[in-house]
Tab-separated table of C-alpha atoms and ligand atoms in Angstrom:
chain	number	residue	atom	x	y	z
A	226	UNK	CA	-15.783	-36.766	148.158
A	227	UNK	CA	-12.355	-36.226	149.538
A	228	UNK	CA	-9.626	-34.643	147.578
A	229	UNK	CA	-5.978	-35.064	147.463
A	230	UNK	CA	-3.920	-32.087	146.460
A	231	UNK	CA	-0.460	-32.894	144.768
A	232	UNK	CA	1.820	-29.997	143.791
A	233	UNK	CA	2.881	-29.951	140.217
A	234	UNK	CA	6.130	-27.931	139.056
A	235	UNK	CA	5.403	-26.864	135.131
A	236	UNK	CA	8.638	-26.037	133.700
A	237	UNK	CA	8.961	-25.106	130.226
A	238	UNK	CA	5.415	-23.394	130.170
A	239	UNK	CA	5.783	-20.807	128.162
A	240	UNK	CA	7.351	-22.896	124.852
A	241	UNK	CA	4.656	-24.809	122.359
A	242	UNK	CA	4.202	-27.556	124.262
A	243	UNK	CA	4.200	-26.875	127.751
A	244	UNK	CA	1.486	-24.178	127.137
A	245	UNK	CA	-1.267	-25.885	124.848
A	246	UNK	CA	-1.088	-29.340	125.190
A	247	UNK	CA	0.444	-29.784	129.151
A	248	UNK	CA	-0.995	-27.033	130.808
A	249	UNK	CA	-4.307	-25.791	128.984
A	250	UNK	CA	-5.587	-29.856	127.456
A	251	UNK	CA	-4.169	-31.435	130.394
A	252	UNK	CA	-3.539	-29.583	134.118
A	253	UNK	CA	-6.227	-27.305	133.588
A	254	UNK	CA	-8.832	-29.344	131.907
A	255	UNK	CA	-8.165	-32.166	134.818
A	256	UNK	CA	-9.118	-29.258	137.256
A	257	UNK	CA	-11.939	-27.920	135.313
A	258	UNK	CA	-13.628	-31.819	135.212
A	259	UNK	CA	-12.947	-31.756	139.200
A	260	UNK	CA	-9.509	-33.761	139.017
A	261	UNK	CA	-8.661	-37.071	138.314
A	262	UNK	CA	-10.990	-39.824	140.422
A	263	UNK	CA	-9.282	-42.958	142.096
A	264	UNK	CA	-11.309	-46.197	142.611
A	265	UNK	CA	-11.868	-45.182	146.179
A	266	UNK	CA	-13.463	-42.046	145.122
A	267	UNK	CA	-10.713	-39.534	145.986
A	268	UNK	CA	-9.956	-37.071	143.256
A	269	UNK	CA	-6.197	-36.107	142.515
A	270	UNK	CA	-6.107	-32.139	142.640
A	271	UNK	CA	-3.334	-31.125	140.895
A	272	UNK	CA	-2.111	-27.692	142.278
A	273	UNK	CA	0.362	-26.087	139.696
A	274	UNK	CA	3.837	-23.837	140.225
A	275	UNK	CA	4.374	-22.430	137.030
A	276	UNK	CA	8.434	-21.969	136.692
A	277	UNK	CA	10.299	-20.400	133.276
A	278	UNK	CA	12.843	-17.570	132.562
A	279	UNK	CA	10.593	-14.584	131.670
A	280	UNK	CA	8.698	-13.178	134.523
A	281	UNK	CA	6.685	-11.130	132.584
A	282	UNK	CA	5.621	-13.935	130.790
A	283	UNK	CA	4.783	-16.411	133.256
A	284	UNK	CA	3.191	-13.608	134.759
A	285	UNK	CA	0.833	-12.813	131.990
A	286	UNK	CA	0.046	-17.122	131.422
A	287	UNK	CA	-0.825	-17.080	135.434
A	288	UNK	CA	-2.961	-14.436	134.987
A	289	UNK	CA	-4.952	-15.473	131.858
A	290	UNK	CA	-5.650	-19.179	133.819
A	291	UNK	CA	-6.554	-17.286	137.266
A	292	UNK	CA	-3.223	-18.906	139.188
A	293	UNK	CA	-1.251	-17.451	141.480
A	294	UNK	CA	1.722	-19.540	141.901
A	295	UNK	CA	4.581	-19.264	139.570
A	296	UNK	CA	8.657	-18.406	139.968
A	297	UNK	CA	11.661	-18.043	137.639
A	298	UNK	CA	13.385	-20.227	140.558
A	299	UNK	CA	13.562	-23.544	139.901
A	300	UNK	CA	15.535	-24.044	142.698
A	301	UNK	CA	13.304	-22.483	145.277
A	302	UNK	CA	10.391	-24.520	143.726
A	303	UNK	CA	12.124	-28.110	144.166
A	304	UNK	CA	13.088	-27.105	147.279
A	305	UNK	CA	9.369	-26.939	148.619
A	306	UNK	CA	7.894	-29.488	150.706
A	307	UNK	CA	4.754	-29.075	148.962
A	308	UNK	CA	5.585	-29.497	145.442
A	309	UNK	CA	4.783	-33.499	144.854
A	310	UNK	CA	5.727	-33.924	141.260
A	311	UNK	CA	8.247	-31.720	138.670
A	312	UNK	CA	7.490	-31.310	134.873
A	313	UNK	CA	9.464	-30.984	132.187
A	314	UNK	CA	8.700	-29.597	128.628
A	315	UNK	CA	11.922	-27.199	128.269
A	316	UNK	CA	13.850	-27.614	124.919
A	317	UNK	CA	15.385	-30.719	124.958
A	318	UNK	CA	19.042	-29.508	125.840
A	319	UNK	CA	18.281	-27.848	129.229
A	320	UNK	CA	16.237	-31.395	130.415
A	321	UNK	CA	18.867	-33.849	131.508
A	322	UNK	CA	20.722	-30.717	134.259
A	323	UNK	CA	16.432	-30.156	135.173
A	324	UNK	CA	16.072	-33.602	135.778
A	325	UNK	CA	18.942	-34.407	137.598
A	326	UNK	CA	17.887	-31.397	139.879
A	327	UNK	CA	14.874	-32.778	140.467
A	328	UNK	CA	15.948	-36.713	141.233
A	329	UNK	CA	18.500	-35.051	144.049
A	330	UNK	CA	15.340	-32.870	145.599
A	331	UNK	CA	13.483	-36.462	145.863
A	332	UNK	CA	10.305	-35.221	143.285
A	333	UNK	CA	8.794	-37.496	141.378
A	334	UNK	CA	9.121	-36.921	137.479
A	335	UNK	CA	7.536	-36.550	134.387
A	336	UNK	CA	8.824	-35.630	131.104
A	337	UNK	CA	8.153	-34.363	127.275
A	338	UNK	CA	10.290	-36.518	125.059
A	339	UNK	CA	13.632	-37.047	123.894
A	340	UNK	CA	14.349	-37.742	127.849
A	341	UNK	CA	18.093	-36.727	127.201
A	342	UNK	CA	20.271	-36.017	124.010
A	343	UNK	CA	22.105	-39.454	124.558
A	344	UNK	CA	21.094	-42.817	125.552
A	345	UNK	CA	23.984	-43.494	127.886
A	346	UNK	CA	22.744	-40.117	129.675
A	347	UNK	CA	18.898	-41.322	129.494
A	348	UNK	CA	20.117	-44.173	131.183
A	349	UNK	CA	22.032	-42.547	133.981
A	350	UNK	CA	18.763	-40.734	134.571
A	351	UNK	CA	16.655	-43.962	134.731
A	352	UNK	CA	19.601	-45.188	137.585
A	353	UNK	CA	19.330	-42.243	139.729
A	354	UNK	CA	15.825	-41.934	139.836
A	355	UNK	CA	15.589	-45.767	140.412
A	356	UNK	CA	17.785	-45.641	143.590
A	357	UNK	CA	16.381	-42.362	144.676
A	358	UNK	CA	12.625	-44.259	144.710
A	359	UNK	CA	10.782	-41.927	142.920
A	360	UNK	CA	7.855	-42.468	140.097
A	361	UNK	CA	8.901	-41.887	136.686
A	362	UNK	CA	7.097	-40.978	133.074
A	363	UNK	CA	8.097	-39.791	129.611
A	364	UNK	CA	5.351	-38.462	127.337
A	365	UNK	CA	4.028	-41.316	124.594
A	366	UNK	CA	1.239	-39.072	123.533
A	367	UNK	CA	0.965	-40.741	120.062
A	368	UNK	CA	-0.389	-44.387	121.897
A	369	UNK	CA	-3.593	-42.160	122.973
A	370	UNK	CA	-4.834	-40.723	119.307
A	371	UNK	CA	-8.050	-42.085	118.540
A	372	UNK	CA	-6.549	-43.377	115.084
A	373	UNK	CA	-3.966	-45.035	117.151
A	374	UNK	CA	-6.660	-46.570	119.530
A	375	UNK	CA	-8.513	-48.192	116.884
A	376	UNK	CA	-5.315	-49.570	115.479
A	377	UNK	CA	-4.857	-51.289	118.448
A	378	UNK	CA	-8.066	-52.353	118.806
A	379	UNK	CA	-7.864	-54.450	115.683
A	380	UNK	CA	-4.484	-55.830	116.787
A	381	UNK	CA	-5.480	-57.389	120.038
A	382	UNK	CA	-8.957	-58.804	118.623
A	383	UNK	CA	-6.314	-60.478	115.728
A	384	UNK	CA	-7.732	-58.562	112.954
A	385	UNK	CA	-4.789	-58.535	110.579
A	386	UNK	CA	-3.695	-62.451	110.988
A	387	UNK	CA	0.182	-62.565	110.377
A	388	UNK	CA	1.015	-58.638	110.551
A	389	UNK	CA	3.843	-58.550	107.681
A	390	UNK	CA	5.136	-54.555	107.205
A	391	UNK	CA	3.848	-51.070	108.455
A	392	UNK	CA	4.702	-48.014	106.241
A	393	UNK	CA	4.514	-44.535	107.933
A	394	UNK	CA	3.975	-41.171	107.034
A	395	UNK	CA	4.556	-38.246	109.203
A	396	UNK	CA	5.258	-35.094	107.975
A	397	UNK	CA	4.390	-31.638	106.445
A	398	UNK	CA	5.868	-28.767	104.827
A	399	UNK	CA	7.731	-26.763	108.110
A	400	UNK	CA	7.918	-23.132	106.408
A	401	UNK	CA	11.250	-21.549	105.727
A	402	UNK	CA	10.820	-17.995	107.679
A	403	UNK	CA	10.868	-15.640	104.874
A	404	UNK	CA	8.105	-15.426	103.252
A	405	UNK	CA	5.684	-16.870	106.125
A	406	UNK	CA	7.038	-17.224	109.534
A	407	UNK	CA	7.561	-20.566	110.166
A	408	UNK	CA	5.183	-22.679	112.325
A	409	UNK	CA	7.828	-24.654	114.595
A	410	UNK	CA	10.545	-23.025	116.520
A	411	UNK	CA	13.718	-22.517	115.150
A	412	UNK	CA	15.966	-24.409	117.194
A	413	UNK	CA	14.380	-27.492	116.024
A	414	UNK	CA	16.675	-26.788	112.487
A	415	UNK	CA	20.313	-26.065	114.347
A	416	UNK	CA	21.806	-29.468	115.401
A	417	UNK	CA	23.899	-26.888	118.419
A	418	UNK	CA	20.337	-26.426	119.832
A	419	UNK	CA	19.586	-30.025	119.804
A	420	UNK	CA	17.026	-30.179	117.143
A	421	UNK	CA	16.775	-32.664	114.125
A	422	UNK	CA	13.960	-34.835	112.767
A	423	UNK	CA	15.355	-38.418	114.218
A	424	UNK	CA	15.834	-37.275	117.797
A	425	UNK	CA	12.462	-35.316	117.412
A	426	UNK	CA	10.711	-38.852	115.990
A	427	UNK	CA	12.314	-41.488	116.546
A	428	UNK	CA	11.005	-41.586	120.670
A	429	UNK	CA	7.920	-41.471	118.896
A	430	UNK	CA	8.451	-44.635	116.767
A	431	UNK	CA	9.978	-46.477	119.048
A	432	UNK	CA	7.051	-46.313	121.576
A	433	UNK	CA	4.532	-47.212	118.769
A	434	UNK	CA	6.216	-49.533	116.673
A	435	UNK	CA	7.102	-51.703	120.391
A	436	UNK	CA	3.957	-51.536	121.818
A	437	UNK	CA	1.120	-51.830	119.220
A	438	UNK	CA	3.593	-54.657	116.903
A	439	UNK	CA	7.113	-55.833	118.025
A	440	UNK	CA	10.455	-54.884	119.529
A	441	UNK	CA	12.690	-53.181	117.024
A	442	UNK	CA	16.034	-55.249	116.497
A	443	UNK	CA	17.328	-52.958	113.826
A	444	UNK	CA	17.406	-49.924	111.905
A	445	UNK	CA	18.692	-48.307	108.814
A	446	UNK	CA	18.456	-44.388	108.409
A	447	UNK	CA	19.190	-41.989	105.515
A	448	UNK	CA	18.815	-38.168	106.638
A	449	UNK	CA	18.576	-35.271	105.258
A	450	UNK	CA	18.953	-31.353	105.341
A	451	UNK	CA	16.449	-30.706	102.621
A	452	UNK	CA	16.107	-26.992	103.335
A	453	UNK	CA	19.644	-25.818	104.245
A	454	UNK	CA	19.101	-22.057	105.310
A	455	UNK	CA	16.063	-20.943	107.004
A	456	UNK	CA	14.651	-17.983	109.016
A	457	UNK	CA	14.557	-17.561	112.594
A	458	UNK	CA	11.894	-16.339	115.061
A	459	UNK	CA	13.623	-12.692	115.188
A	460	UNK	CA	13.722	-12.498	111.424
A	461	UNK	CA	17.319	-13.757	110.849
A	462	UNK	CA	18.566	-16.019	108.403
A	463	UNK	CA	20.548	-19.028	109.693
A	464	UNK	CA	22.425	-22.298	108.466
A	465	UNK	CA	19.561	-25.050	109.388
A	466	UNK	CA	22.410	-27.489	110.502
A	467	UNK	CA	19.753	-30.453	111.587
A	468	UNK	CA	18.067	-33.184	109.742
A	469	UNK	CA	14.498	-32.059	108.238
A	470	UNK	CA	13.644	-35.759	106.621
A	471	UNK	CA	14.533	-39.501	107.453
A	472	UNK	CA	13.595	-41.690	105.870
A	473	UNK	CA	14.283	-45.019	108.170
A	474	UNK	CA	13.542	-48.916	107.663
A	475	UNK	CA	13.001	-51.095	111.148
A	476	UNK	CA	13.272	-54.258	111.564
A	477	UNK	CA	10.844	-55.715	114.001
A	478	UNK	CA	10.804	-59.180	115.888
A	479	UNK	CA	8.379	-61.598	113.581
A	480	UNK	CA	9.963	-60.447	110.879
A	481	UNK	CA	7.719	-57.056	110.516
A	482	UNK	CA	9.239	-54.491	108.397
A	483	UNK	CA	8.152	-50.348	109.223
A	484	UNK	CA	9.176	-48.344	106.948
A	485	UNK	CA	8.689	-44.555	108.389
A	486	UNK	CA	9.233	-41.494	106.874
A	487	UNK	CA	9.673	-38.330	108.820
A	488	UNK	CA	9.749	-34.965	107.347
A	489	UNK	CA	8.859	-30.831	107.551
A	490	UNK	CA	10.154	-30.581	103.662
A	491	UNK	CA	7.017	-32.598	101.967
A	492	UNK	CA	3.563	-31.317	101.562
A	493	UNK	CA	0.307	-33.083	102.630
A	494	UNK	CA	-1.006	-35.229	99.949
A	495	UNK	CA	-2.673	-37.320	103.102
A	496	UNK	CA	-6.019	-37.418	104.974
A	497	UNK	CA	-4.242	-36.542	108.058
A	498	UNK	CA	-0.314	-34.826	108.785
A	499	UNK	CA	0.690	-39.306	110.531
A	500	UNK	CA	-0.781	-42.267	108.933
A	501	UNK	CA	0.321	-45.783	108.792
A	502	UNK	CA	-0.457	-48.807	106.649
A	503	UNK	CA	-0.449	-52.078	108.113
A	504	UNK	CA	-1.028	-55.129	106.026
A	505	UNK	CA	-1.598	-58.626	107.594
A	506	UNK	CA	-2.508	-61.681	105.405
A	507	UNK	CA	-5.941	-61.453	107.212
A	508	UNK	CA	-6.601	-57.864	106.348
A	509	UNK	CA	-4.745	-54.108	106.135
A	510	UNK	CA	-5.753	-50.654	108.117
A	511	UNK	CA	-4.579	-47.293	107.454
A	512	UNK	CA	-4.841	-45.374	110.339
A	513	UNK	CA	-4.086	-41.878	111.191
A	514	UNK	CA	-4.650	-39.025	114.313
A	515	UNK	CA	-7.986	-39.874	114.155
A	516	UNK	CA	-9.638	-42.029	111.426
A	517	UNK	CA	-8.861	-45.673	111.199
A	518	UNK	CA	-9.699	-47.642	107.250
A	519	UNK	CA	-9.829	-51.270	106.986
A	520	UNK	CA	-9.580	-53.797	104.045
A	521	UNK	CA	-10.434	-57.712	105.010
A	522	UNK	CA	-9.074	-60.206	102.538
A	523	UNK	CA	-12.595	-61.405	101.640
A	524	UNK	CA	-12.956	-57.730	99.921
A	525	UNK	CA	-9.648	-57.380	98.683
A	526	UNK	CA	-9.396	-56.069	95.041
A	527	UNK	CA	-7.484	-57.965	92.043
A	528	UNK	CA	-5.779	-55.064	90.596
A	529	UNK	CA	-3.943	-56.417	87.406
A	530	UNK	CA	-1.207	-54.140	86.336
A	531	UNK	CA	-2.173	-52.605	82.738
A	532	UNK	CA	-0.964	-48.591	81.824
A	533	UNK	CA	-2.554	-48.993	78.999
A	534	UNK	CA	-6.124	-48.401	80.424
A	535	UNK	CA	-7.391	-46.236	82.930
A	536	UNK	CA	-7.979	-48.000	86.900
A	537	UNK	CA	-11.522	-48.720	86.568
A	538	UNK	CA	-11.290	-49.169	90.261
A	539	UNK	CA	-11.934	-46.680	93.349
A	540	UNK	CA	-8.874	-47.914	95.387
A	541	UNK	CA	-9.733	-45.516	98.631
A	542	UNK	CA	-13.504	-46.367	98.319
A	543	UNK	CA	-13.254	-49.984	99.098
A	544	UNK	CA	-11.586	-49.231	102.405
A	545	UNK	CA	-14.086	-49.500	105.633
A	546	UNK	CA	-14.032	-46.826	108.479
A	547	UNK	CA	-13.729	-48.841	112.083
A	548	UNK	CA	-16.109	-46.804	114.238
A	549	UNK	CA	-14.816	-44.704	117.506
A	550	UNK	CA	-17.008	-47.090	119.814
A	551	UNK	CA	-16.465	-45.535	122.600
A	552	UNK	CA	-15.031	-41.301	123.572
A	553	UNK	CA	-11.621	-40.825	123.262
A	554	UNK	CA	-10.361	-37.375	125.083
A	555	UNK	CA	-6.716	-35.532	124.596
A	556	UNK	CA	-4.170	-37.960	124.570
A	557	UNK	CA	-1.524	-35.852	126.482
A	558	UNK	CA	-4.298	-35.860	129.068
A	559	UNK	CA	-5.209	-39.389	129.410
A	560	UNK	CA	-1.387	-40.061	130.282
A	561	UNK	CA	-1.493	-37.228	132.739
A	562	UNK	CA	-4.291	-38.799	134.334
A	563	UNK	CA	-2.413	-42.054	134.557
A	564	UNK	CA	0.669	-40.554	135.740
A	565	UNK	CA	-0.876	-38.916	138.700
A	566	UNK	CA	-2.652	-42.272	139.393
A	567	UNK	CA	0.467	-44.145	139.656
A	568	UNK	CA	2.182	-41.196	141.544
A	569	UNK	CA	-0.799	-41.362	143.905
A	570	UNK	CA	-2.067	-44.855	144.093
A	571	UNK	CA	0.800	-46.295	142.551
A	572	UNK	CA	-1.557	-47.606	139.427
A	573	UNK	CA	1.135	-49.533	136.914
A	574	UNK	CA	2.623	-46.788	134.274
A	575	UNK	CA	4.713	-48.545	131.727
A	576	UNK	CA	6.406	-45.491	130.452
A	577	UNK	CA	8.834	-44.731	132.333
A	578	UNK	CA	12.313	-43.441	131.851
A	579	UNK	CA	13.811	-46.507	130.821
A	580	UNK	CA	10.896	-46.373	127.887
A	581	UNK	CA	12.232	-43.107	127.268
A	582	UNK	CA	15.650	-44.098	127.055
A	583	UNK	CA	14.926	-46.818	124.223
A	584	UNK	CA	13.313	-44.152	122.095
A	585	UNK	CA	16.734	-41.980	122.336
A	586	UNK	CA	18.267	-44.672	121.886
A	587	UNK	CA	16.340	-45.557	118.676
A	588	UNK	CA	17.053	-42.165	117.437
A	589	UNK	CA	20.667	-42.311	118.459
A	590	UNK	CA	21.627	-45.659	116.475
A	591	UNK	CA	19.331	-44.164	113.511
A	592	UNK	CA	21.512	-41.275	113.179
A	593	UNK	CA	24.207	-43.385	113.454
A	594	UNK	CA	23.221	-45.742	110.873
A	595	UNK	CA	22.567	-42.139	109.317
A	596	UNK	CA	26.313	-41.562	109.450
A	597	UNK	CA	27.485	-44.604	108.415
A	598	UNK	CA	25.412	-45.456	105.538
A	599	UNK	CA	24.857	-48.692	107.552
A	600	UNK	CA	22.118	-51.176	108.834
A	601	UNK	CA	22.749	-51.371	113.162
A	602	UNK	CA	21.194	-53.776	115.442
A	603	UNK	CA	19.659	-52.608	118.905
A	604	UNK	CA	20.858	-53.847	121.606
A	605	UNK	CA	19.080	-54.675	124.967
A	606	UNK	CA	19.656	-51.311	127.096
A	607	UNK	CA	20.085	-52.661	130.983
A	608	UNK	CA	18.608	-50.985	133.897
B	19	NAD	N1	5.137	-35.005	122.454
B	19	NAD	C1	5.157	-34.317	121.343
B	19	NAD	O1	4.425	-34.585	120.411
B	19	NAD	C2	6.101	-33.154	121.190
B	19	NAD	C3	5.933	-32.259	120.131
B	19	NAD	C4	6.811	-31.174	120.024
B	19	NAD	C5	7.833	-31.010	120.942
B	19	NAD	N2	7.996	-31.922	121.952
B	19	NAD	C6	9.087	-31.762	122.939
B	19	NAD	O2	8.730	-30.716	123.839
B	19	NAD	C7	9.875	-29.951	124.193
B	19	NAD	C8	9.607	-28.468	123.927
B	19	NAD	O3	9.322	-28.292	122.559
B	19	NAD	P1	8.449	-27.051	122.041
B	19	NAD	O4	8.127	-27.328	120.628
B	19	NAD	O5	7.355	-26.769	123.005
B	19	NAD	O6	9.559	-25.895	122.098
B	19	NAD	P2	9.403	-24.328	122.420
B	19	NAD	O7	10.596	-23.685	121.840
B	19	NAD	O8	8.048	-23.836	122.014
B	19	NAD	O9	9.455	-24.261	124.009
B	19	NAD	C9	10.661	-24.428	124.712
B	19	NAD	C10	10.453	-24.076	126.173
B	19	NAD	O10	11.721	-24.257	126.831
B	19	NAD	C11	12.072	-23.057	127.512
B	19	NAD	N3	13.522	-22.904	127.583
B	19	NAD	C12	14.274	-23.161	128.675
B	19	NAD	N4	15.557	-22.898	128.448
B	19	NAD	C13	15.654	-22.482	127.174
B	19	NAD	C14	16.745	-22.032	126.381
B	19	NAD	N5	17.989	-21.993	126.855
B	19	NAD	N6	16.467	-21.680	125.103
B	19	NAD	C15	15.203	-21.720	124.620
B	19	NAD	N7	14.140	-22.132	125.345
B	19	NAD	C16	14.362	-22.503	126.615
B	19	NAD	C17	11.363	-21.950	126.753
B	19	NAD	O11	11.202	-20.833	127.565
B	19	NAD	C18	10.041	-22.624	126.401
B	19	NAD	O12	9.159	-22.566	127.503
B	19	NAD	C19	11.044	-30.534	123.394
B	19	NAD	O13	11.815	-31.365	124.222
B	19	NAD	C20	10.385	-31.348	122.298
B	19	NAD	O14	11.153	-32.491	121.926
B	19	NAD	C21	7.140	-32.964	122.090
């Protein structure tokens, strides 16, 4: 068995992301399974540079994974003729100057979503790294949950017959600071920082609404700032100047209607923190991070609508669970996988960063609808 190393810059290691689901699920568990195998039999060896601002920190994270190769220099790092491959999952803000850094040094790239703050800048990103020939990817973890899977599953073997609206939940209570520190970081609440609910979601449901039903032709948004002072990281109050909830309709080609809400100000009366309805006129699924229910027509209920009697029906019992049939492992990884596969044996990846540019742009005309108190069509972004 022959193995083929390919140096991987991890920027933004130390934040949320980067750590947990990039570096420990992903980088390390590919190395720990004996790297990613092509058809040929060669396995993809990731070897990782671990780059951030706090030495002491990167220092300690190197340590606890037994690596040795990590820098505060992002500079140096691109510069080296070993490094194959640079990684982004910095706050958003400090991604588009990263990027750009990287395109110029001639690395291939792969990113944590929103790609940039703008579309028009997502775009410019897409250009260079199109005419600088390098291999491009923006993270679509939620396509890989095993809910997700299933959900697809019963799309492409034509479960649902005419596929009529999806309604979306997403969403838990994000606490204040005060009382109990909160469990997301704080620049998520301060639009300056280049948080917000829509440009946090939006990617997301651009990618899934797209791929598992239709393009998305329009959207209307309302935000909100539901909680309007919170409780930072250091134990200081500040003005939470971002959206915490939308609540946005989409408007999909075949006349399918999502309706999605998004929010860290509503608490979990749910199976699981994302689920989404789907109802065909062959048959409806709910399906979340991991379970997916199903309802065929042939077992559908007659509800008649009478307050004046208790339901003598057991609405969630007459739903069917659609088995795993098969393993399904971390999402973030699976894409890693694939991304390193197209980087190496140029495999087809579909998301790449003109993908990522339609999800900022999604959450750029829903803020904007947002604004306006207005429905806006999509138009086509060109390469
Ligand atoms: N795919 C997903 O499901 C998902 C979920 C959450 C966040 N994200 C994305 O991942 C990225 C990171 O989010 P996170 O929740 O891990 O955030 P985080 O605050 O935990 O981590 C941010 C990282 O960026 C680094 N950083 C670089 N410059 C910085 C600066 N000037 N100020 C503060 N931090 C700076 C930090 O050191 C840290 O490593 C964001 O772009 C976010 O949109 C994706």
């Amino acid at each position: 068995m022959s193995r083929r190393s390919i140096g991987v810059i991890v920027n933004g290691v130390t934040g949320r992301m980067g750590y947990r689901q990039h570096l420990v699920r992903s980088l390390l568990a590919i190395r720990e399974q004996g790297g990613v195998p092509l058809a040929d039999g060669t396995r993809i060896w990731p070897e990782l540079i671990l780059v951030g601002r706090n030495e002491t920190r990167l220092r300690d994270i190197a340590e606890r994974h037994g690596l040795t190769d990590w820098t505060t220099d992002l500079t140096a790092a691109l510069a080296r003729d070993d490094v194959d491959v640079y990684f982004d999952a910095q706050l958003t803000q400090q991604r588009e100057k990263a990027v750009r850094q990287a395109i110029d040094a001639g690395k291939h790239i792969y990113t944590e979503k929103p790609l940039a703050e703008d579309s028009a800048a997502a775009v410019e990103l897409a250009r260079a790294a199109d005419a600088a020939g390098i291999r491009t990817g923006v993270v679509q973890d939620k396509l890989f949950l095993p809910g997700l899977r299933k959900l697809k599953r019963l799309i492409d073997g034509g479960f649902f017959g005419r596929i009529l609206s999806v309604r979306g939940e997403f969403g838990y209570w994000v606490f204040e600071g005060d009382w109990q520190p909160a469990q997301r970081p704080s620049w998520n609440y301060r639009a300056e920082d280049g948080g917000g609910i829509v440009m946090d979601m939006f990617p997301h449901w651009h990618y899934v609404l797209a791929e598992l039903f239709a393009p998305v032709r329009a959207v209307t948004c309302v935000n909100a700032t539901h909680i309007p002072r919170r409780v930072d990281e250091a134990g200081r109050a500040y003005p939470a100047t971002a959206d915490d909830a939308a609540y946005g309709i989409f408007e999909l080609d075949g006349g399918i209607i999502a309706q999605l809400n998004s929010s860290w100000a509503v608490r979990v009366h749910r199976d699981e923190l994302v689920e989404f309805q789907v109802d065909g006129t062959e048959g409806s699924a709910v399906a979340g991070l991991r379970h997916c229910r199903v309802q065929h027509r042939s077992v559908t209920p007659k509800p008649v609508w009478n307050p004046d009697l208790p339901s003598g029906e057991s609405f969630r019992s007459q739903w069917s669970e659609v088995p795993d049939n098969g393993e399904f492992d971390n999402g973030f990884k699976v894409q890693w996988e694939a991304f390193l596969r197209h980087v190496v044996a140029g495999e087809p990846f579909p998301w790449d960063f003109m993908a990522g540019a339609r999800g900022v742009q999604l959450a750029e005309l829903g803020l904007r609808s947002a604004r306006e108190h207005r429905r806006i069509e999509i138009p086509e972004l060109g390469r």
